[in-house]
GROMACS .gro file of C-alpha atoms in nm:
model
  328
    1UNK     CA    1   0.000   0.000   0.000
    2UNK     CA    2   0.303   0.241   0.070
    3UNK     CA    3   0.389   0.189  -0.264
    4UNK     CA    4   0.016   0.243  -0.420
    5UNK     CA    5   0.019   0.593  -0.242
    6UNK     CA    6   0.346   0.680  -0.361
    7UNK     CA    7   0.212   0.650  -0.683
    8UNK     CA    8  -0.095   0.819  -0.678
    9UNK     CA    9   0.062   1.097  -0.490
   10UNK     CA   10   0.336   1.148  -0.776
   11UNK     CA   11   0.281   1.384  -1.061
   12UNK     CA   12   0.172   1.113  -1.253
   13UNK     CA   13  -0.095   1.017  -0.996
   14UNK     CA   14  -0.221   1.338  -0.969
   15UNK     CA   15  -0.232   1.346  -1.358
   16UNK     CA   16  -0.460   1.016  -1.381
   17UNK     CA   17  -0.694   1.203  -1.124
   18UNK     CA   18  -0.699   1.524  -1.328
   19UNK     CA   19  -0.762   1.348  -1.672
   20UNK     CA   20  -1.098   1.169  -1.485
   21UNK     CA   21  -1.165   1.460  -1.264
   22UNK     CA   22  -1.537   1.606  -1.408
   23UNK     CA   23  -1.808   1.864  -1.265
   24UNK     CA   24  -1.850   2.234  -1.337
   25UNK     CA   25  -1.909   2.322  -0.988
   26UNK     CA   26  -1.750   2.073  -0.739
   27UNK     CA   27  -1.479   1.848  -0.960
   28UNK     CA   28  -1.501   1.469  -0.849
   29UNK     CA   29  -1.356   1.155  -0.954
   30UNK     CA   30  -1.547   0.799  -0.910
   31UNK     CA   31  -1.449   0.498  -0.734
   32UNK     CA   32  -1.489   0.308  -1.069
   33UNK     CA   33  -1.301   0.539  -1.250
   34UNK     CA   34  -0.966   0.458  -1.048
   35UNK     CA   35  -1.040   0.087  -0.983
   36UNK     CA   36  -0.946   0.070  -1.386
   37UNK     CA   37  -0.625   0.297  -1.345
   38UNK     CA   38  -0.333   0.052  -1.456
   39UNK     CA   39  -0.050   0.094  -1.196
   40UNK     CA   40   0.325   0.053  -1.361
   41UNK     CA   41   0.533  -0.252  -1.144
   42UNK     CA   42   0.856  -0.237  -1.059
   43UNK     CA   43   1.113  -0.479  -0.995
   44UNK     CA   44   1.059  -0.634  -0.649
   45UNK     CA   45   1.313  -0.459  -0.426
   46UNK     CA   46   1.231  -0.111  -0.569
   47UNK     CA   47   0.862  -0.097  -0.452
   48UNK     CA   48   0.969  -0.278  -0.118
   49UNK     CA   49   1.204   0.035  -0.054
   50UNK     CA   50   0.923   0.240  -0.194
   51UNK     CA   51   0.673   0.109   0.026
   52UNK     CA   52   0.940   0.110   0.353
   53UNK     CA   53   0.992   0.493   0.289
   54UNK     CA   54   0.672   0.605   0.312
   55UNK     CA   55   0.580   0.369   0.620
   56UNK     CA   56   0.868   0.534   0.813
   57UNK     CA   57   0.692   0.863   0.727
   58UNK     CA   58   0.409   0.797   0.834
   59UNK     CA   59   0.535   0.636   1.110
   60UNK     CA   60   0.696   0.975   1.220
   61UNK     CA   61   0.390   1.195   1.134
   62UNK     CA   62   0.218   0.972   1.402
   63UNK     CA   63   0.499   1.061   1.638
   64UNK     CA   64   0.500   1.437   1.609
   65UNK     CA   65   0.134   1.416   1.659
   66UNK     CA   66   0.174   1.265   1.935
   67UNK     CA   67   0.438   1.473   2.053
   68UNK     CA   68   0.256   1.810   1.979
   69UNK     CA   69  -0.045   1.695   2.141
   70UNK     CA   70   0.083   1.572   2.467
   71UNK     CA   71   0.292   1.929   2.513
   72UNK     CA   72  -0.004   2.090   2.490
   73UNK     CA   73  -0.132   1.851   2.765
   74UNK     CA   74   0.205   1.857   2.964
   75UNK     CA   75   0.182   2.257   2.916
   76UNK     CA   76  -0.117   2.307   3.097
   77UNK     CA   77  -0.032   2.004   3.372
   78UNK     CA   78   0.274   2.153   3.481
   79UNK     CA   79   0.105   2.497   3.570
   80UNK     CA   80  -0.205   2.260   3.723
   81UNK     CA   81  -0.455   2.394   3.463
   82UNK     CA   82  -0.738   2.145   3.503
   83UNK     CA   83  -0.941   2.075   3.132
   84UNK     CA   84  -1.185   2.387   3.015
   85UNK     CA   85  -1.525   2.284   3.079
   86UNK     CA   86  -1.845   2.437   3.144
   87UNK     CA   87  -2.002   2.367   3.485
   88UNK     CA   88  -2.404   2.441   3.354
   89UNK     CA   89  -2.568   2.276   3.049
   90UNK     CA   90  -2.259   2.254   2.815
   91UNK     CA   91  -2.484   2.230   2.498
   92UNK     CA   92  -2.639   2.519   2.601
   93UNK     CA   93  -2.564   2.829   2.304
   94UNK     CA   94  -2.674   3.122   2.506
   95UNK     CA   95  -2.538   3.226   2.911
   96UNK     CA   96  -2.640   3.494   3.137
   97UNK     CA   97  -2.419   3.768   3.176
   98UNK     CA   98  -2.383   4.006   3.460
   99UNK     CA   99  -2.370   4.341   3.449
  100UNK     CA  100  -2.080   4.407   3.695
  101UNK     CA  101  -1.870   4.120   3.485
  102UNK     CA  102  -1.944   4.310   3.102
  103UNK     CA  103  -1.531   4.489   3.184
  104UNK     CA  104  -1.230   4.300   3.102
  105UNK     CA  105  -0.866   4.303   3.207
  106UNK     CA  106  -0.779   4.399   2.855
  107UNK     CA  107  -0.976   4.760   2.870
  108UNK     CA  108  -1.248   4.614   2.592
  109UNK     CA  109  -1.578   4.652   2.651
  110UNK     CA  110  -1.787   4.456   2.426
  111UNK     CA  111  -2.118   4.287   2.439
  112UNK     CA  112  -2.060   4.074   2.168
  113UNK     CA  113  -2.123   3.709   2.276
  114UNK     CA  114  -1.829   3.538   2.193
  115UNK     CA  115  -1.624   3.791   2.379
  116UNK     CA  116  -1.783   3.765   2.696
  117UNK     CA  117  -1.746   3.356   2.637
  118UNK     CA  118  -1.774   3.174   2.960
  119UNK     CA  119  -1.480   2.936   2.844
  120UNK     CA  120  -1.231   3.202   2.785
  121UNK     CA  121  -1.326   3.355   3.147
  122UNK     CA  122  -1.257   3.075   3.347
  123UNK     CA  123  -0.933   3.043   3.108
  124UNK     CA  124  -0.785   3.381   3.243
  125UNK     CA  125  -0.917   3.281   3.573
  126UNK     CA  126  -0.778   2.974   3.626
  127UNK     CA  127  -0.425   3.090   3.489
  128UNK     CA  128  -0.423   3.370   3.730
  129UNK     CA  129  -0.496   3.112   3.992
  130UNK     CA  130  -0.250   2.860   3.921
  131UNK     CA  131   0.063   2.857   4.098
  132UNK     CA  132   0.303   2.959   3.821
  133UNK     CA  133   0.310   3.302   3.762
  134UNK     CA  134   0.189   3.463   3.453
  135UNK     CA  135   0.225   3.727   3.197
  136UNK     CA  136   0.074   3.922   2.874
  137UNK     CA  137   0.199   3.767   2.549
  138UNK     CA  138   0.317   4.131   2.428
  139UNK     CA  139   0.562   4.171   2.700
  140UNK     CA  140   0.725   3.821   2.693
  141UNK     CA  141   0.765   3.902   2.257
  142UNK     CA  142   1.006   4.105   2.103
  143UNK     CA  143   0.707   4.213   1.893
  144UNK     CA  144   0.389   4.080   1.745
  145UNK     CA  145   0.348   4.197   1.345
  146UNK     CA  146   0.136   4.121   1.049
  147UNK     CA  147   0.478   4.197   0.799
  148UNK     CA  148   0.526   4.343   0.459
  149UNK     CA  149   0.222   4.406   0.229
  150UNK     CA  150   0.294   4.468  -0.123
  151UNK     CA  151   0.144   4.375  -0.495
  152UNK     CA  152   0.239   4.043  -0.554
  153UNK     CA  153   0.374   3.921  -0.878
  154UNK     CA  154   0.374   3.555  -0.874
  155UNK     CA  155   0.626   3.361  -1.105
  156UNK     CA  156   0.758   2.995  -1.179
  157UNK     CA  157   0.956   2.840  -0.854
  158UNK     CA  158   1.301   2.898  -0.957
  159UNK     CA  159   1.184   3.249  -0.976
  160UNK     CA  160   1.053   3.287  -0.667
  161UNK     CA  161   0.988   3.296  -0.293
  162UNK     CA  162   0.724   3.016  -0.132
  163UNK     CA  163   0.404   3.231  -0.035
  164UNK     CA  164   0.201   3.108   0.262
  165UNK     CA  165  -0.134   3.177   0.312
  166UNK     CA  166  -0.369   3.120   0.668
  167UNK     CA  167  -0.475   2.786   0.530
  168UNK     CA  168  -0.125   2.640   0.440
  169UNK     CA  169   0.017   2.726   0.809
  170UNK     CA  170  -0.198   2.409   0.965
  171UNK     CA  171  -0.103   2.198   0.617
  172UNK     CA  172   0.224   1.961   0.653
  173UNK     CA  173   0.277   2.012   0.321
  174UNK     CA  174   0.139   2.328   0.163
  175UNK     CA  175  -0.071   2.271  -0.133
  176UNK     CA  176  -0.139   2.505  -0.471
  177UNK     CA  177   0.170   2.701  -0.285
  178UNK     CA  178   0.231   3.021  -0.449
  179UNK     CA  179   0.553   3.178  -0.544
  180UNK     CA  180   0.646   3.548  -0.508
  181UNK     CA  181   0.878   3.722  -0.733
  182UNK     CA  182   1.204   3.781  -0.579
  183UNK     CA  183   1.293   4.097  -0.826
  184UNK     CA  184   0.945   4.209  -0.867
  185UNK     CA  185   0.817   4.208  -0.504
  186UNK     CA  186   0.863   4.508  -0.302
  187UNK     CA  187   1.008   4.479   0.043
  188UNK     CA  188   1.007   4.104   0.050
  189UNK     CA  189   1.234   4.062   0.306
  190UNK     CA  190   0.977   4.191   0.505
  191UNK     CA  191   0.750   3.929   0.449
  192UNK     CA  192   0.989   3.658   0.569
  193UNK     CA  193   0.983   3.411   0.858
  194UNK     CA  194   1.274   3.329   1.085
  195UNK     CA  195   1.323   2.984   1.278
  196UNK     CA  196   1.126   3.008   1.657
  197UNK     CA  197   0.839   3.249   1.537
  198UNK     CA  198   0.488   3.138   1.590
  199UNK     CA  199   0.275   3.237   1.357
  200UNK     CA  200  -0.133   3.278   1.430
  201UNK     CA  201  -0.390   3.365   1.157
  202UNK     CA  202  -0.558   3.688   1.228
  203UNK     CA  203  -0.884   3.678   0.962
  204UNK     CA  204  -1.097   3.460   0.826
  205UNK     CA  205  -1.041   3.133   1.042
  206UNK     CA  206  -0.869   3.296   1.339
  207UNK     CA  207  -0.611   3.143   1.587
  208UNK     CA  208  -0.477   2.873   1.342
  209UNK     CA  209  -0.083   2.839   1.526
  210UNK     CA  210   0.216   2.684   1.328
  211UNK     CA  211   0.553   2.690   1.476
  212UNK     CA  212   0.847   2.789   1.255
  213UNK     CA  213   1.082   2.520   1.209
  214UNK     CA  214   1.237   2.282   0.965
  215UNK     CA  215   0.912   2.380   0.748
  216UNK     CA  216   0.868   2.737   0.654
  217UNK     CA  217   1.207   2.959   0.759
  218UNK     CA  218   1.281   3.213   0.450
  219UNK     CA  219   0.918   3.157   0.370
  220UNK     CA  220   0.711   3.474   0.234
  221UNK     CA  221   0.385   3.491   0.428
  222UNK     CA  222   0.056   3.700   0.421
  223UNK     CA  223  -0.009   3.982   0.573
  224UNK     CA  224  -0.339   3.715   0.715
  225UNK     CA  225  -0.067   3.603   0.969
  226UNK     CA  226   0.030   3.753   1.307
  227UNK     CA  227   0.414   3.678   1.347
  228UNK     CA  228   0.501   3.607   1.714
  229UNK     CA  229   0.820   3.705   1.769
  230UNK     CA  230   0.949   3.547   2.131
  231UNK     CA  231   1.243   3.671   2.382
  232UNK     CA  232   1.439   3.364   2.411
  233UNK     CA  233   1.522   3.492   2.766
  234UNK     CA  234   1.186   3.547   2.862
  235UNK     CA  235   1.032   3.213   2.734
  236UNK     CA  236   1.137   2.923   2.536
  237UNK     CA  237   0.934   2.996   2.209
  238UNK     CA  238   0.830   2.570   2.171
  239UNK     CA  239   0.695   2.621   2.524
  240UNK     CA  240   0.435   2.959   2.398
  241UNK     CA  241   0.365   2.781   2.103
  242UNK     CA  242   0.272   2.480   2.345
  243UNK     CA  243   0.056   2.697   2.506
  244UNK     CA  244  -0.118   2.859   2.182
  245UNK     CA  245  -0.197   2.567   2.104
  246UNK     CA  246  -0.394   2.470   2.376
  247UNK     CA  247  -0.795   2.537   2.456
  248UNK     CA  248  -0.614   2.750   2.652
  249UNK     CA  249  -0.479   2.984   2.421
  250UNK     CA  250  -0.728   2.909   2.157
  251UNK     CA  251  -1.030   3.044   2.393
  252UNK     CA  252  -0.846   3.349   2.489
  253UNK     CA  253  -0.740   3.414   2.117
  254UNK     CA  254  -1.037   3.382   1.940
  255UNK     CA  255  -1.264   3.541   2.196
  256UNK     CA  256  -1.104   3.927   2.052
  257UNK     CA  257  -1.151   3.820   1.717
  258UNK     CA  258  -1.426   4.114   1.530
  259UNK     CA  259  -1.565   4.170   1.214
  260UNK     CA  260  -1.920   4.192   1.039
  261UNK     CA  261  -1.856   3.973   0.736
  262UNK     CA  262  -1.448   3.823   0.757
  263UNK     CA  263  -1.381   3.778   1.128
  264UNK     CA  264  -1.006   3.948   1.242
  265UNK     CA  265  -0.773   4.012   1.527
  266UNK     CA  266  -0.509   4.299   1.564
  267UNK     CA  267  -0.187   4.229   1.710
  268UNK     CA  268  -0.261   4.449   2.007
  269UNK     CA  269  -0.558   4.203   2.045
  270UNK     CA  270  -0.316   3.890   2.060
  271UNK     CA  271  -0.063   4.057   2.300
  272UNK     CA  272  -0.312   4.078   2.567
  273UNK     CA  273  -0.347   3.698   2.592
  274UNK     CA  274  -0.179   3.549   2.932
  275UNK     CA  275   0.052   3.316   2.967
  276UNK     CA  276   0.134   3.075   3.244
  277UNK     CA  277   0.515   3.057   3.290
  278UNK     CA  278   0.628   2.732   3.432
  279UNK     CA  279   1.004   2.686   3.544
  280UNK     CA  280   1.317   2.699   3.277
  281UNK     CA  281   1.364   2.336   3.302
  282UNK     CA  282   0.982   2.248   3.245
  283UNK     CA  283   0.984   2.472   2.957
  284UNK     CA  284   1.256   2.371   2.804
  285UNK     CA  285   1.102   2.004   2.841
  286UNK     CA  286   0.778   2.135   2.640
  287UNK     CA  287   0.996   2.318   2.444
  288UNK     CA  288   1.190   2.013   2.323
  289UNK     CA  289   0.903   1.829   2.220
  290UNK     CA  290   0.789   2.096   2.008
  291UNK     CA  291   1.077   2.140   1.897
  292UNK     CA  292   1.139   1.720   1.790
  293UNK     CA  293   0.773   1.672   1.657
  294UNK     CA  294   0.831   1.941   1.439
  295UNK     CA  295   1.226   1.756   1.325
  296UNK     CA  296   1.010   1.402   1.299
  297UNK     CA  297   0.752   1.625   1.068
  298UNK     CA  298   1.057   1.712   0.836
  299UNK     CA  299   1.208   1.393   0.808
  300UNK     CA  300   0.894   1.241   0.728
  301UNK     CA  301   0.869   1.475   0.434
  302UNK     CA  302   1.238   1.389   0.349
  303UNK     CA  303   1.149   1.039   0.325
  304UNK     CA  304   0.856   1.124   0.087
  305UNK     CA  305   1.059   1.306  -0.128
  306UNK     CA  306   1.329   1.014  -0.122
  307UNK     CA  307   1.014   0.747  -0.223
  308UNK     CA  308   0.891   1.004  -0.533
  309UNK     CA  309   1.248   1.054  -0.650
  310UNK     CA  310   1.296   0.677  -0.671
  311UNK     CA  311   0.954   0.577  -0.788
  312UNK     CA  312   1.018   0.876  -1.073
  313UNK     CA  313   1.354   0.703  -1.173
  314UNK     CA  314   1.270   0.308  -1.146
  315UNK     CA  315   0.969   0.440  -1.415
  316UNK     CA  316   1.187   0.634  -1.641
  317UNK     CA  317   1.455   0.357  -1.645
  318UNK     CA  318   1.235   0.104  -1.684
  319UNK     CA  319   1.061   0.292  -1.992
  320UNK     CA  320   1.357   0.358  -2.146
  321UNK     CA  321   1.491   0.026  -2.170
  322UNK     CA  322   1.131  -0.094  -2.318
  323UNK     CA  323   1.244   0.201  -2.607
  324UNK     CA  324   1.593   0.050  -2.617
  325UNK     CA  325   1.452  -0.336  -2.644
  326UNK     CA  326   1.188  -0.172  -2.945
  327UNK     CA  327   1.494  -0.001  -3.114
  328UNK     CA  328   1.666  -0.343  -3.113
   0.00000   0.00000   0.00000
């Protein structure tokens, strides 16, 4: 099977799907339609390697999963956050809200629902109960931006910079990726991400998180993204982006979000989220695993890359010896 999706994840692959692909509206393909796709065999040994590769990649996707998943967890034991839950009806869509509690910490005063969300309350709460001490996101980041804006002139790949946009953040690997000119676009380096940002989309889908590294350094991104920019001396950056991550930092983040139509957050907005900051060591321990699942998440690409390259060459080898036996 590793070697089946190998295949149909290649160029030619995604050519057979293309060539049945039909519908003016939504574009489909039908079970029946692949079931008659003839697959090209290789010699036994090639689509055993092929097949091995892309096991062992997703073999280390599971891992960083894992991995991100329980630092999120471990983020929020260590500073004895218990699990966000509602104590009334949970499936309840509409809470009474007192007068007296309509002000906020952050100086907004909003009646908007989603603001005054009962989850992101006891959020704030319970951080500023726990026994780790805490702090604003703005003052433990050298800054918080949305980066360059300019026209963008995109071009071939070897032309150009990869151009992220909200959706490809939260994607492993970034589909219809875009490519900026490198000549043509103006302040581009302005646009770029370094290793250790975290980056959080600010419209449309708000408080989508992505951690910088091994995946999108000397990227071009939209000015749709909030760049995070931490003090390594305040807090290890794996450790915020831990904490981002979680329903803790999700509630809190989405609960400024504003907009009549396309929903948005400023990055005076994000700054005012709190943090929980748990001893060096323990960060650096949540840090780490950030840090690895994002390593396993790039090898496991790697080892993509390595199947397609030799499932590309065992085909053109093998056609060009049928061409030499025909010439014969």
């Amino acid at each position: 099977c590793g070697y089946l999706y190998a295949f149909f994840s290649s160029s030619l692959g995604k050519a057979i799907f293309s060539h049945h692909a039909a519908g003016s509206v939504i574009v489909r393909v039908y079970p029946g339609q692949i079931a008659n796709v003839g697959i090209p065999r290789l010699h036994d040994s090639a689509e055993t390697k092929i097949h091995a590769l892309v096991v062992k990649s997703f073999d280390l996707r599971s891992e960083s999963r894992k991995l991100l998943a329980q630092a999120s967890d471990f983020a929020l034991e260590v500073n004895r956050l218990e699990p966000l839950t509602l104590v009334d009806d949970e499936e309840s869509e509409s809470f009474l809200m007192p007068a007296s509690m309509l002000s906020s910490a952050s100086n907004e005063y909003r009646l908007e629902a989603h603001f005054q969300n009962p989850l992101a309350r006891i959020a704030t709460e319970n951080i500023q109960k726990c026994s780790s001490r805490n702090c604003a996101i703005g003052k433990l980041s050298h800054d918080i931006i949305i980066g360059g804006r300019s026209k963008r002139n995109y071009v071939e790949s070897d032309y150009g910079t990869p151009f992220l946009s909200g959706k490809n953040i939260i994607q492993i690997r970034p589909t219809d990726l875009k490519h900026v000119s490198n000549s043509e676009t103006h302040d581009l380096k302005d646009m770029l991400l370094d290793r250790g940002w975290i980056l959080v989309t600010r419209s449309g889908t708000v408080g989508r998180t992505c951690f910088v590294w091994h995946n999108f350094e000397k990227y071009a991104a939209s000015e749709h993204i909030l760049r995070v920019i931490p003090i390594d001396e305040q807090v290890d950056p794996g450790y915020l982006y831990a904490f981002l991550a979680s329903s803790y930092g999700y509630e809190q983040i989405i609960r400024f979000r504003f907009g009549s139509v396309i929903d948005e957050i400023s990055p005076n907005q994000l700054k005012q989220v709190i943090v929980p900051l748990a001893s060096p060591e323990y960060q650096k321990e949540i840090g780490d695993m950030i840090r690895l699942a994002y390593e396993k998440r790039a090898d496991a690409l790697r080892l993509e890359d390595e199947a397609q390259e030799l499932l590309m060459r065992e085909i053109q080898e093998h056609n060009t010896n049928i061409k030499d036996r025909q010439h014969v």
